[in-house]
Coordinates of C-alpha atoms in Angstrom, one line a residue:
M231 CA 79.4 120.8 124.2
E232 CA 76.7 122.2 126.4
R233 CA 74.3 122.2 123.4
F234 CA 75.1 118.5 122.9
V235 CA 74.2 117.8 126.6
R236 CA 71.0 119.8 126.3
F237 CA 70.0 117.8 123.2
M238 CA 70.8 114.5 124.9
E239 CA 68.6 115.5 127.9
S240 CA 65.7 116.5 125.6
G241 CA 63.0 114.1 124.7
T242 CA 64.5 113.5 121.3
G243 CA 67.9 112.8 122.8
R244 CA 66.5 110.4 125.2
L245 CA 64.7 108.6 122.3
V246 CA 68.0 108.5 120.4
R247 CA 69.8 106.9 123.4
I248 CA 67.0 104.3 123.9
L249 CA 67.1 103.4 120.2
L250 CA 70.9 103.2 120.2
G251 CA 70.9 100.9 123.2
V252 CA 68.2 98.6 121.7
V253 CA 70.1 98.5 118.3
L254 CA 73.4 97.6 120.0
I255 CA 71.8 94.9 122.0
V256 CA 69.9 93.3 119.1
I257 CA 72.8 93.5 116.6
D258 CA 75.3 92.2 119.0
L259 CA 73.2 89.2 120.2
V260 CA 72.1 88.3 116.7
A261 CA 75.1 89.2 114.5
V262 CA 78.1 88.9 116.8
G263 CA 77.0 86.2 119.2
G264 CA 79.1 84.5 121.8
L265 CA 80.8 86.1 124.7
A266 CA 81.8 89.2 122.6
G267 CA 78.2 89.8 121.6
T268 CA 77.0 89.4 125.2
V269 CA 79.7 91.9 126.5
I270 CA 78.8 94.5 123.8
A271 CA 75.1 93.9 124.5
L272 CA 75.7 94.6 128.2
I273 CA 77.4 97.8 127.1
G274 CA 74.3 98.6 125.1
L275 CA 72.4 98.6 128.4
V276 CA 74.1 101.9 129.4
P277 CA 72.5 104.2 126.8
L278 CA 69.2 102.2 127.1
I279 CA 69.0 102.7 130.8
A280 CA 70.3 106.3 130.7
G281 CA 67.7 107.1 128.0
I282 CA 64.9 105.6 130.1
L283 CA 65.9 107.3 133.3
G284 CA 66.9 110.6 131.6
P285 CA 70.4 111.7 132.8
C286 CA 73.1 112.5 130.3
L287 CA 76.2 110.7 131.4
V288 CA 78.4 113.3 129.6
R289 CA 77.4 116.2 131.9
P290 CA 79.4 115.0 135.0
V291 CA 82.5 114.5 132.8
L292 CA 82.2 118.0 131.5
R293 CA 81.8 119.4 135.0
Q294 CA 85.1 117.7 136.1
A295 CA 86.9 118.9 133.1
R296 CA 85.8 122.5 133.7
A297 CA 86.8 122.3 137.4
R298 CA 90.4 121.5 136.5

């Protein structure tokens, strides 16, 4: 799992997260529409913003799991 986190924090991983966020937002607003599309598009903001800012949101979850 550590390799996954390292990849997601790399430049390529950040690009993947940005693209995933954009794809989710576009598909949901165009194809799904309505309230459900808006909610899913807002969920798409999470990988988009995380990709832009850089942190991998899985790392804190892994730290908590190891601490137990």
